[in-house]
Structures are given as C-alpha cells and as structure tokens.
Short mmCIF file of C-alpha atoms in Angstrom, two decimals:
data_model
loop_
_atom_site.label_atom_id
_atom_site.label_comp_id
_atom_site.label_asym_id
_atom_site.label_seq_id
_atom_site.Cartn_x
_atom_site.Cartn_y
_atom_site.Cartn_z
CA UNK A 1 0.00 0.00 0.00
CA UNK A 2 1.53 3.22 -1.64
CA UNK A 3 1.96 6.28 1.71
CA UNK A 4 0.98 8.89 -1.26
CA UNK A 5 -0.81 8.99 -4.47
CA UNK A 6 1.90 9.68 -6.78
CA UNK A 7 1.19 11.36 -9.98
CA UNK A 8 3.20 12.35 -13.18
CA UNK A 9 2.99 15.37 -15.21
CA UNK A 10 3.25 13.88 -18.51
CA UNK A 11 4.23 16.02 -21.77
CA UNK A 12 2.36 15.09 -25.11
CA UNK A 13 4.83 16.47 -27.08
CA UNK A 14 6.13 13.28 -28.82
CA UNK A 15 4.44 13.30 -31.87
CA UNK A 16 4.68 15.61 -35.21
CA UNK A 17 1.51 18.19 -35.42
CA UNK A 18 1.02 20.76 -38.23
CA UNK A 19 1.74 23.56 -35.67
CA UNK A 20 5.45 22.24 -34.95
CA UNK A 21 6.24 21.98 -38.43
CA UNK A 22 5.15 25.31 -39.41
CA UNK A 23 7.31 26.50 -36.60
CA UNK A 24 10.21 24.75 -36.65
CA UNK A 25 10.49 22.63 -39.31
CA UNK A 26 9.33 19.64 -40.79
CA UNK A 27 9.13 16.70 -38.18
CA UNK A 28 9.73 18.43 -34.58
CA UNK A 29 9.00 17.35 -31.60
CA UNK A 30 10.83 17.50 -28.07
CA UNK A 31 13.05 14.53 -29.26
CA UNK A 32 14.93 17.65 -31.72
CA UNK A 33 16.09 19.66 -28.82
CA UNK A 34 17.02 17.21 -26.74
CA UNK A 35 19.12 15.12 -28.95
CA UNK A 36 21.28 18.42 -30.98
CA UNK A 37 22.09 19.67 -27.03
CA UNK A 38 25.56 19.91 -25.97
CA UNK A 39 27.22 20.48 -22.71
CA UNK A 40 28.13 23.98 -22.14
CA UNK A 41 30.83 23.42 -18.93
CA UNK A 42 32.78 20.76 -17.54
CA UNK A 43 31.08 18.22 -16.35
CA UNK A 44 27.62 19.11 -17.57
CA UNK A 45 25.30 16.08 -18.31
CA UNK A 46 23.81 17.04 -21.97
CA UNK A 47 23.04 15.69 -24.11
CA UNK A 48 20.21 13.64 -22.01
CA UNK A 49 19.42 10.46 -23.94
CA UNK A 50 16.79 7.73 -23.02
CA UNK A 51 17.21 4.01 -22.54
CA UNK A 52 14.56 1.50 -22.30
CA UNK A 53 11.98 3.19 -24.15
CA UNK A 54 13.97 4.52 -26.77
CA UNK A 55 12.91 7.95 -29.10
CA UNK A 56 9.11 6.80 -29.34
CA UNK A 57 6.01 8.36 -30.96
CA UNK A 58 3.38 8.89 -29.22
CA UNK A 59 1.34 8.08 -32.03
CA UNK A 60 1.61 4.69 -31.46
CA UNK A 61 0.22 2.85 -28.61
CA UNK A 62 2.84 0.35 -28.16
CA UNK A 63 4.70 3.47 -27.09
CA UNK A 64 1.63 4.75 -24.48
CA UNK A 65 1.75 1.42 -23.51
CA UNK A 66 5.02 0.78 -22.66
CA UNK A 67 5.05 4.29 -20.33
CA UNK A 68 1.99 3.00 -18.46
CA UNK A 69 3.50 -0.50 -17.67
CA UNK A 70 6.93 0.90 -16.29
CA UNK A 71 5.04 3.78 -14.18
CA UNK A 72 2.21 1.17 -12.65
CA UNK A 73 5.94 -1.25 -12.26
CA UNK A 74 7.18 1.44 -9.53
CA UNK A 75 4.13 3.04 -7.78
CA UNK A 76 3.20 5.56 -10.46
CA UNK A 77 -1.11 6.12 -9.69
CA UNK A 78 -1.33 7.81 -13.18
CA UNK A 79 -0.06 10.69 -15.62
CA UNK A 80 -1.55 14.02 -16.02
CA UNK A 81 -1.76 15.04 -19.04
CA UNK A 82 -0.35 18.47 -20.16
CA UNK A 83 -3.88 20.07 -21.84
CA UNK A 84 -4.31 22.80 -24.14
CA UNK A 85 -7.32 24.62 -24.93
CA UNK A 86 -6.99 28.04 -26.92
CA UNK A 87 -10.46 29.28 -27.35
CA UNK A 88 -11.82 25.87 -28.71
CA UNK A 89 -8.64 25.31 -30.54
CA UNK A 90 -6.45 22.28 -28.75
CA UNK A 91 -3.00 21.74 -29.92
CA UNK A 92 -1.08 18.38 -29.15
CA UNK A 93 -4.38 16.80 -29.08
CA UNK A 94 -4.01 13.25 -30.62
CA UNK A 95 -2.54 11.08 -27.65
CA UNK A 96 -4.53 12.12 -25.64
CA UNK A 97 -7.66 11.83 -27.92
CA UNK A 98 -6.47 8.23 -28.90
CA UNK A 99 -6.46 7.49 -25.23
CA UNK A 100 -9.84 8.52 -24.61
CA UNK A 101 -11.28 6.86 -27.93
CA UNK A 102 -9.61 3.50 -26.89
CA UNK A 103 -9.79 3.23 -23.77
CA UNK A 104 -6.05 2.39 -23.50
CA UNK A 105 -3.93 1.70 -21.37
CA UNK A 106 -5.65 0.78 -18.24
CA UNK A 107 -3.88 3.70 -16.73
CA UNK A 108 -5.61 6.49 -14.44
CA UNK A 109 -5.14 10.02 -15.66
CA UNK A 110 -6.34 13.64 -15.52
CA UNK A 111 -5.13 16.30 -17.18
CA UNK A 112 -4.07 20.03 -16.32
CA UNK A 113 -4.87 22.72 -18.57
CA UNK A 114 -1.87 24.48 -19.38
CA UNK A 115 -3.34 28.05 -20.06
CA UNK A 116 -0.34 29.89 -21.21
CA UNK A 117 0.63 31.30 -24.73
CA UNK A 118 3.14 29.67 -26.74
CA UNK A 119 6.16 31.83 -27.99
CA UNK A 120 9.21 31.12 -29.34
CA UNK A 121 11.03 30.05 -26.24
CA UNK A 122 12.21 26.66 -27.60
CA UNK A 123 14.80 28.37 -29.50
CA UNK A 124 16.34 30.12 -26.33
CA UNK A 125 13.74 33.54 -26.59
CA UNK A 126 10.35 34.65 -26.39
CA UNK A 127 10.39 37.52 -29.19
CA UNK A 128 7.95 36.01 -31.38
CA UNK A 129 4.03 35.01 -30.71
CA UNK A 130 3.01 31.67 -31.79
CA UNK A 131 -0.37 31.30 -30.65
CA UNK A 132 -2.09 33.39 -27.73
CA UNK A 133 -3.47 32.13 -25.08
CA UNK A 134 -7.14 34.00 -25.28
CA UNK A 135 -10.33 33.54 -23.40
CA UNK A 136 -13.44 34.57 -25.33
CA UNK A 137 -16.27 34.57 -23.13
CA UNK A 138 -18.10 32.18 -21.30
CA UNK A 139 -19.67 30.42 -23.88
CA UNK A 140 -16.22 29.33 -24.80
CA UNK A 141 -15.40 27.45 -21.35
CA UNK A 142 -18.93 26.00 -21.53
CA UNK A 143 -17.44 24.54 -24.87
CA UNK A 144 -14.40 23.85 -23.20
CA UNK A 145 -16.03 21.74 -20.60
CA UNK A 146 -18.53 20.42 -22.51
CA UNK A 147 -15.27 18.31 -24.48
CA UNK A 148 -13.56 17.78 -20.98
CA UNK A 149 -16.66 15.79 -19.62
CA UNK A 150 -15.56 12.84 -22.14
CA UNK A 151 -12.39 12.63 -19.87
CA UNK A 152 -14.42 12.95 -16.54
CA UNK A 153 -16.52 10.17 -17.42
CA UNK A 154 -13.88 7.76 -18.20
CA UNK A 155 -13.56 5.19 -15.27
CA UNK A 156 -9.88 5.72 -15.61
CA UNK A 157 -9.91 9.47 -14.57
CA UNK A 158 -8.49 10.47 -11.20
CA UNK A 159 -10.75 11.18 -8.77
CA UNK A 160 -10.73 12.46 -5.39
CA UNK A 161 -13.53 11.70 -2.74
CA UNK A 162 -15.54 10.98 -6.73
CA UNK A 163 -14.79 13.91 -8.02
CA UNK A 164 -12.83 14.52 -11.24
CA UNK A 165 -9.47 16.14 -10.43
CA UNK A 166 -8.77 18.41 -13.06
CA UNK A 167 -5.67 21.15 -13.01
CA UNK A 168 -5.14 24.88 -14.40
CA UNK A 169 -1.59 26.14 -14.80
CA UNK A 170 -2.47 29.91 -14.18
CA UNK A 171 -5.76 30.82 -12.61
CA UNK A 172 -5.00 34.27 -12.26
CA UNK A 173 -4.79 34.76 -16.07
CA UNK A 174 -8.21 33.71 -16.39
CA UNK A 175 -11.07 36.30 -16.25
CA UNK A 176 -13.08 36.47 -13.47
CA UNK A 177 -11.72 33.03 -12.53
CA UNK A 178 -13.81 32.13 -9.14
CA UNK A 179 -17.00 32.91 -11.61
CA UNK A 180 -16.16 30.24 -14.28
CA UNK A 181 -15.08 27.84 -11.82
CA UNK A 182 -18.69 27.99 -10.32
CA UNK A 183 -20.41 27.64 -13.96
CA UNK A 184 -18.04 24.42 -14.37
CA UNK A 185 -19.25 23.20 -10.53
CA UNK A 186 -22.74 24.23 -12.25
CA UNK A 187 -22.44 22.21 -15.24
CA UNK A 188 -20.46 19.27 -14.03
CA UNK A 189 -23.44 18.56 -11.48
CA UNK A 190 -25.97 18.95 -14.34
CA UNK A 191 -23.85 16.10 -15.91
CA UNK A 192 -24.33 13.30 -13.49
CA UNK A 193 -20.92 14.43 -11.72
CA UNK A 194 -20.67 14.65 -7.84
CA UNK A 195 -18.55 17.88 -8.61
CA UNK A 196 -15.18 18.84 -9.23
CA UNK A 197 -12.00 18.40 -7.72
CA UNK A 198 -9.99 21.95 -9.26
CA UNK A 199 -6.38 22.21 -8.24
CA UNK A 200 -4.70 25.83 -8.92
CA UNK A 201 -0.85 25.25 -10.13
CA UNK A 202 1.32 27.85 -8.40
CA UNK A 203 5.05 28.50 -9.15
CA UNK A 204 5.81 31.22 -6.86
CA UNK A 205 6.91 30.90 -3.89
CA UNK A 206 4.04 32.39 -1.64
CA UNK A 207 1.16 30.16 -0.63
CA UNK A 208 -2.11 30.76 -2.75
CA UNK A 209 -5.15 30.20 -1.02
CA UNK A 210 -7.28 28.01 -4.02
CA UNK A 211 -10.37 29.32 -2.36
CA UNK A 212 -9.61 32.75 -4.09
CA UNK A 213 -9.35 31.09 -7.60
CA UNK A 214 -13.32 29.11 -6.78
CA UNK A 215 -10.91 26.29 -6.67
CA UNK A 216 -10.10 23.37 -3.79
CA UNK A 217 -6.04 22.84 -3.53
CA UNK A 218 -3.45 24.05 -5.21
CA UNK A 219 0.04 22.57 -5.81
CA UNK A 220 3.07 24.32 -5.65
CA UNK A 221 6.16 24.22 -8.49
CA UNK A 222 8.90 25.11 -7.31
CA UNK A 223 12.06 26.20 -9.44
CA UNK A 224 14.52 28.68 -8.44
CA UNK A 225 14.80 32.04 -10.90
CA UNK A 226 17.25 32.44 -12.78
CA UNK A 227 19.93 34.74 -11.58
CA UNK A 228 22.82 34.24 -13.81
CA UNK A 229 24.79 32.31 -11.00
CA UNK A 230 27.70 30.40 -12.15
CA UNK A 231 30.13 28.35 -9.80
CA UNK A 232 33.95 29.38 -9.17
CA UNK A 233 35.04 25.84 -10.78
CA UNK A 234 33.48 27.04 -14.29
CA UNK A 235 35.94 29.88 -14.95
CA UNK A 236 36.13 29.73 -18.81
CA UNK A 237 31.91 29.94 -18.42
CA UNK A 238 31.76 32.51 -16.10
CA UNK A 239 34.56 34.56 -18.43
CA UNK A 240 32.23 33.53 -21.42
CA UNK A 241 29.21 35.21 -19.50
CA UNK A 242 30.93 38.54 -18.50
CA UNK A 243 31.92 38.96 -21.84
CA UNK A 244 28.32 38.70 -23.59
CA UNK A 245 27.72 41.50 -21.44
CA UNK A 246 23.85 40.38 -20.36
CA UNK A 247 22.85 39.00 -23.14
CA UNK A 248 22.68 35.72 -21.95
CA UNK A 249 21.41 34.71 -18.07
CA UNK A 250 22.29 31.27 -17.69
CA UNK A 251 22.06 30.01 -14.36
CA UNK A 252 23.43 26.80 -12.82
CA UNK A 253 23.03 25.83 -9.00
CA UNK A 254 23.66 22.89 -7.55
CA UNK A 255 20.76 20.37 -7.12
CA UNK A 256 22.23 19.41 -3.60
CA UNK A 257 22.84 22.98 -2.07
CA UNK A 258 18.92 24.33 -3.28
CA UNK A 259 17.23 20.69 -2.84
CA UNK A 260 15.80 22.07 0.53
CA UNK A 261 13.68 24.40 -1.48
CA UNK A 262 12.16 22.30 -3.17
CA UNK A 263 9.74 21.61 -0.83
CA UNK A 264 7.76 23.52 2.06
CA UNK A 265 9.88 23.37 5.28
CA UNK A 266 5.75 22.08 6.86
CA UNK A 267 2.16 21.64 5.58
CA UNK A 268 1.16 25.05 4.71
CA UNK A 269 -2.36 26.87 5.68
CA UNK A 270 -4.13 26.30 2.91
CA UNK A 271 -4.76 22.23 1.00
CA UNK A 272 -1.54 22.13 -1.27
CA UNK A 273 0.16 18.95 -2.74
CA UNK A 274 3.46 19.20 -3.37
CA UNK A 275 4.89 18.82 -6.82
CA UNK A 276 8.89 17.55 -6.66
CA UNK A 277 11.36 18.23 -9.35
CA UNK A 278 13.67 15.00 -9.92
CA UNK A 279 16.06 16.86 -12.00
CA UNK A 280 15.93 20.20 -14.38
CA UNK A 281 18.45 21.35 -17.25
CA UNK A 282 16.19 23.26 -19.74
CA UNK A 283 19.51 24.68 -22.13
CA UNK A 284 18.50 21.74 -24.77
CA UNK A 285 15.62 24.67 -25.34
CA UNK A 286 16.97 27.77 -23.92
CA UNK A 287 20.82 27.76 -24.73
CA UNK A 288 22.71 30.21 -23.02
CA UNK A 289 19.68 31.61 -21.05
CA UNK A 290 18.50 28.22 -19.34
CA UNK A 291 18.05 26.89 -15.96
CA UNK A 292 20.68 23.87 -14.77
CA UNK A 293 20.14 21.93 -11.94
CA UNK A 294 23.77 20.60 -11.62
CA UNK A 295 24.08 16.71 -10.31
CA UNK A 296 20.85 15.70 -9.81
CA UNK A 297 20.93 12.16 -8.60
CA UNK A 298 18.40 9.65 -7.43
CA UNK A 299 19.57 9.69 -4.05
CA UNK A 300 19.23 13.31 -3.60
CA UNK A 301 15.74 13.21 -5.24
CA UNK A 302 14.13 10.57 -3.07
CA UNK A 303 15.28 12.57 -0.09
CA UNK A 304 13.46 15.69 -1.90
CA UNK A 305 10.29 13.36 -2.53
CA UNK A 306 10.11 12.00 0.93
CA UNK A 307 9.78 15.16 2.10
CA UNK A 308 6.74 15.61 -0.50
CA UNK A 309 5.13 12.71 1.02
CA UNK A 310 5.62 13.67 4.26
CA UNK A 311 3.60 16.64 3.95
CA UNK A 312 1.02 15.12 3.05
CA UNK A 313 0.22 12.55 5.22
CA UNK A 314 -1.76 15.07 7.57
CA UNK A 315 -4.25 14.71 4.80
CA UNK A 316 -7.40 12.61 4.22
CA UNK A 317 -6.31 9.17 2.41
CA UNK A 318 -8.05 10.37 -1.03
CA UNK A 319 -5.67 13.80 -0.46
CA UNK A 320 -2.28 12.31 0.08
CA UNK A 321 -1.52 13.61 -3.56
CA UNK A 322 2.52 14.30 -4.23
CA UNK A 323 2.87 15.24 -7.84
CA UNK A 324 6.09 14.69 -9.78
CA UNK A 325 7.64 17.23 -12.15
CA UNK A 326 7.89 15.73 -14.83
CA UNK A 327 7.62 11.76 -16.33
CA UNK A 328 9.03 12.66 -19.58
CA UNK A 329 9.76 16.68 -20.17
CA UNK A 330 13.54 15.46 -21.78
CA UNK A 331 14.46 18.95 -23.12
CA UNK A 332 13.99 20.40 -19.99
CA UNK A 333 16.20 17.11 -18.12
CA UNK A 334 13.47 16.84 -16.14
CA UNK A 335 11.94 13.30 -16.22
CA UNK A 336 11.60 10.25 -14.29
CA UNK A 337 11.74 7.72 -17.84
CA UNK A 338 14.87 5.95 -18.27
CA UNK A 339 18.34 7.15 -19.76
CA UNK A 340 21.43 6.11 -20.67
CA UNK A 341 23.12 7.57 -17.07
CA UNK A 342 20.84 6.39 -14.66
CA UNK A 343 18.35 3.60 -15.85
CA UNK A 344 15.96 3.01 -13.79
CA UNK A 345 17.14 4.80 -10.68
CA UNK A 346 14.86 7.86 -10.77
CA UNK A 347 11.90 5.05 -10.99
CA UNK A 348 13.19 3.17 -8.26
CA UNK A 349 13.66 6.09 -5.77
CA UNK A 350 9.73 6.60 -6.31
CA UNK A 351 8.96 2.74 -5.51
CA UNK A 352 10.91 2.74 -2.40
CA UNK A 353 9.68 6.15 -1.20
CA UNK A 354 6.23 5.09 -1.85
CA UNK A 355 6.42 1.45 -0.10
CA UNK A 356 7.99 3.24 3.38
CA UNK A 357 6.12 3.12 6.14
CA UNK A 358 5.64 6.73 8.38
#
C-alpha cells in the first residue's frame, strides 16, 4: 500500500503536429532539442538520452503502452496530461484523444490545462508570438467543458472523494476566474458528476489560497529564478558570461545545495500537494539563457520526494496527492523515464519512497 498517491505530469509532445512543423520545421517534436544539445561546462550532463523506451512516438500505442506498464511497475497512480485549450482550438491533441477513444492503457489520468501562450522560447527567446493564449467569453469554457466531460466520465480518470481532479496552470490569467469555476461546478453537477476536484498550479513561492481562484487545492512548483549564478570551478563559463555582457542569463546551482527548497519546510495553511522536481536542465531549449540543476541524482531526489510525502500525510487518504515534475519533459532534463546515465534509478527512488512506512 503506496503512503501517497503519486502522480506524473506527462508532456504530449512526442508526436509531429502541423503547428510544430510550421514552426520549426518539418518533423519536430521534443526529441529535436534534446538530442542536438551539448554540454556547455565541464562536467555538464547534456546531451540527455533515453534508454529503455527509446525515441518513441506517441502516435503509437505500443509506445503509451510501454510508459503506463513501467510507471504502474514502480508506484506511479497515473499521468496528467499536459492540456491545451486556446479558445476551442487544442494543440497536441491526438494522444490524448487516442487514449480517450480507446480506452487504453488501463492507466488512471487527468489532465491540467496548461493556459499559457506559446512563444518562441524553444529556441532560447520569447520575441515572437506563436499562438495566444485567449479567453473569449463564457460560452467558450462552456465549450471547453462540454469536451472535458468525455475525460471525466472515463472510469480511468483520477478522482478524489468521486470527483474529477482536473488542473489549471495559471488561474489568475483567467477572467473572473472564481465565476467560471462555479459555472463548471454548475455544469459538471448537471452532468451526473458529484462535482469537481480543481487544483490551482502555483510556481511562486508564496502560498495561494485556491479558495480565491473558486478552486479546492493548489500545488506548488517550485524552481529557483534564474539569476545568472555560475560556480567558481566554471571559470572559462563565467569569463564567457561577462563577456556577452547580459545577453545571456544562464544560471546553474547545484541540485544538492537548493534541494531544501524544493519543498515547504511544513504543511502550509491552505490544502496544497506538493509537486517535486527529480532533475531540471532546460539549455536543450533555452541555450545560453537556461536553468541547470547541476548533479541531480536519485539519491538526492528521493530525499526531496520523501519530504513531499511527508507533507502530506496530515491529509485525508483520497488527499495524500505528491505530484512529480515531470515523467518525460527530456528537453527540460526533467523526467523520471529511463536514460542512458541512470536507468531506472529515478523510478526506483519513487517505488521505495512510496512502499515506506511513516
């Protein structure tokens, strides 16, 4: 019996879509950045390269099936599903659509609506608009919810206390926020549901009280900003920084020194589940102006995910919820799949964590 109900973030980004092409070039997906990266100091893990399951397409459900089997393998409840909605236009749609349409694998899920534009990032900026996020009215989210029922009514969805759990990146950003949430309450009870389950993602470091969003719990991502901190022992990269004069703000701190802020110190006020970052190296997309978590290991991460779990065992059974940044986000070297360094041992911190007793 697991002490936490651990859940993945899960990135559909494995697949060609007409949008990626158009952008940048034929055939893209996160498999491009993360295979062309290079290591930019001594010592730096890039490129990051996976093992067991190989470059797969998400198109094909051998390869959905092979991620379910190895997360149910070490205590994994289920994925949720990275979800975008851009007023009634959804990008990165097919996995999951496939999922829902076949009813495999026999893998919970939920998803979490990640409500943000899309720029240009991947290529190490954000000068250039690719598509806005927007939010039209509320005859749009009833169209957004009326498609999101098919997911709440799948027996595989994650539920808590019955209710469908479903996520939103960035409440704030949404207008009038508490009211929508209400209309969704509204029209989730005129569809047969016992109600909703919302969960407000927040990345700063303040505590958010959901209640001000209309929503239940929130869970809190934590990453450190990026300050343009390089270590002494990189000279040549520190020299290489001074002299682009600004331009660039790449930041590297070691995973073992800020690992204690990766978590809340104790439970906070309001219901939060902790999300915990394995591991985090996002130059593959952002070059010179990324974020490096430097020596990540499994050790050090199941000391940062015990601490999840411990926070949460205050809570109801059905609330003992510990998130896990990310299963498979590769160009950001954040992901608990296989690679070529560690094999399984990201996996296996998670199984042993979960199977402790407290």
């Amino acid at each position: 019996m697991s002490n936490a109900r651990a859940i993945a973030f899960h990135l559909p980004q494995y697949h060609p879509t007409p949008e990626n092409d158009e952008w940048w070039g034929k055939g893209f997906t996160e498999w491009t950045n993360t295979t062309r990266a290079k290591p930019l100091y001594p010592g730096h893990y890039q490129p990051h390269l996976p093992a067991d399951l190989g470059y797969y397409d998400l198109r094909l459900p051998e390869a959905r099936h092979a991620q379910a089997e190895l997360a149910r393998e070490y205590g994994i409840e289920g994925f949720c599903y990275y979800h975008y909605w851009f007023g009634g236009r959804r990008i990165l749609e097919r996995p999951v659509n496939e999922i829902l349409s076949s009813g495999e694998p026999d893998l919970p899920f939920c998803l979490c609506w990640a409500n943000h534009s899309w720029s240009n990032i991947w290529q190490g900026v954000a000068d250039r608009m690719l598509i806005e996020q927007t939010y039209p009215g509320m005859d749009d989210h009833r169209r957004h919810f009326e498609w999101l029922l098919a997911a709440f009514h799948d027996p595989r969805y994650i539920r808590v206390d019955g209710k469908p759990m479903f996520l939103i990146y960035n409440p704030p950003d949404i207008p009038d926020v508490a009211r929508v949430m209400d209309y969704w309450r509204q029209l989730a009870a005129q569809a047969g549901l016992p109600g909703l389950h919302l969960v407000a993602v927040n990345y700063r470091g303040a505590q958010v009280d959901p209640a001000d969003f209309g929503m239940d719990a929130s869970t809190w991502q934590p990453l450190p900003p990026k300050s343009g901190h390089i270590p002494w022992r990189y000279p040549a990269l520190k020299a290489r920084m001074r002299m682009a004069k600004g331009k660039y703000k790449l930041t590297v701190l070691d995973y073992a020194r800020i690992m204690s802020g990766l978590t809340r110190g104790s439970p906070p006020q309001f219901t939060e589940y902790p999300t915990v970052l394995p591991n985090w190296d996002n130059t593959p997309r952002s070059g010179l102006n990324g974020l490096v978590l430097h020596g990540s290991t499994p050790e050090l991460f199941k000391t940062v995910l015990r601490r999840g779990v411990d926070l949460v065992q205050g809570y109801p059974a059905e609330q003992r919820i510990v998130f896990i940044k990310a299963w498979n986000e590769w160009a950001e070297g954040n992901y608990l799949e296989p690679d070529q360094r560690f094999g399984h041992g990201y996996l296996r911190a998670v199984r042993d964590v979960l199977q402790e007793t407290r």
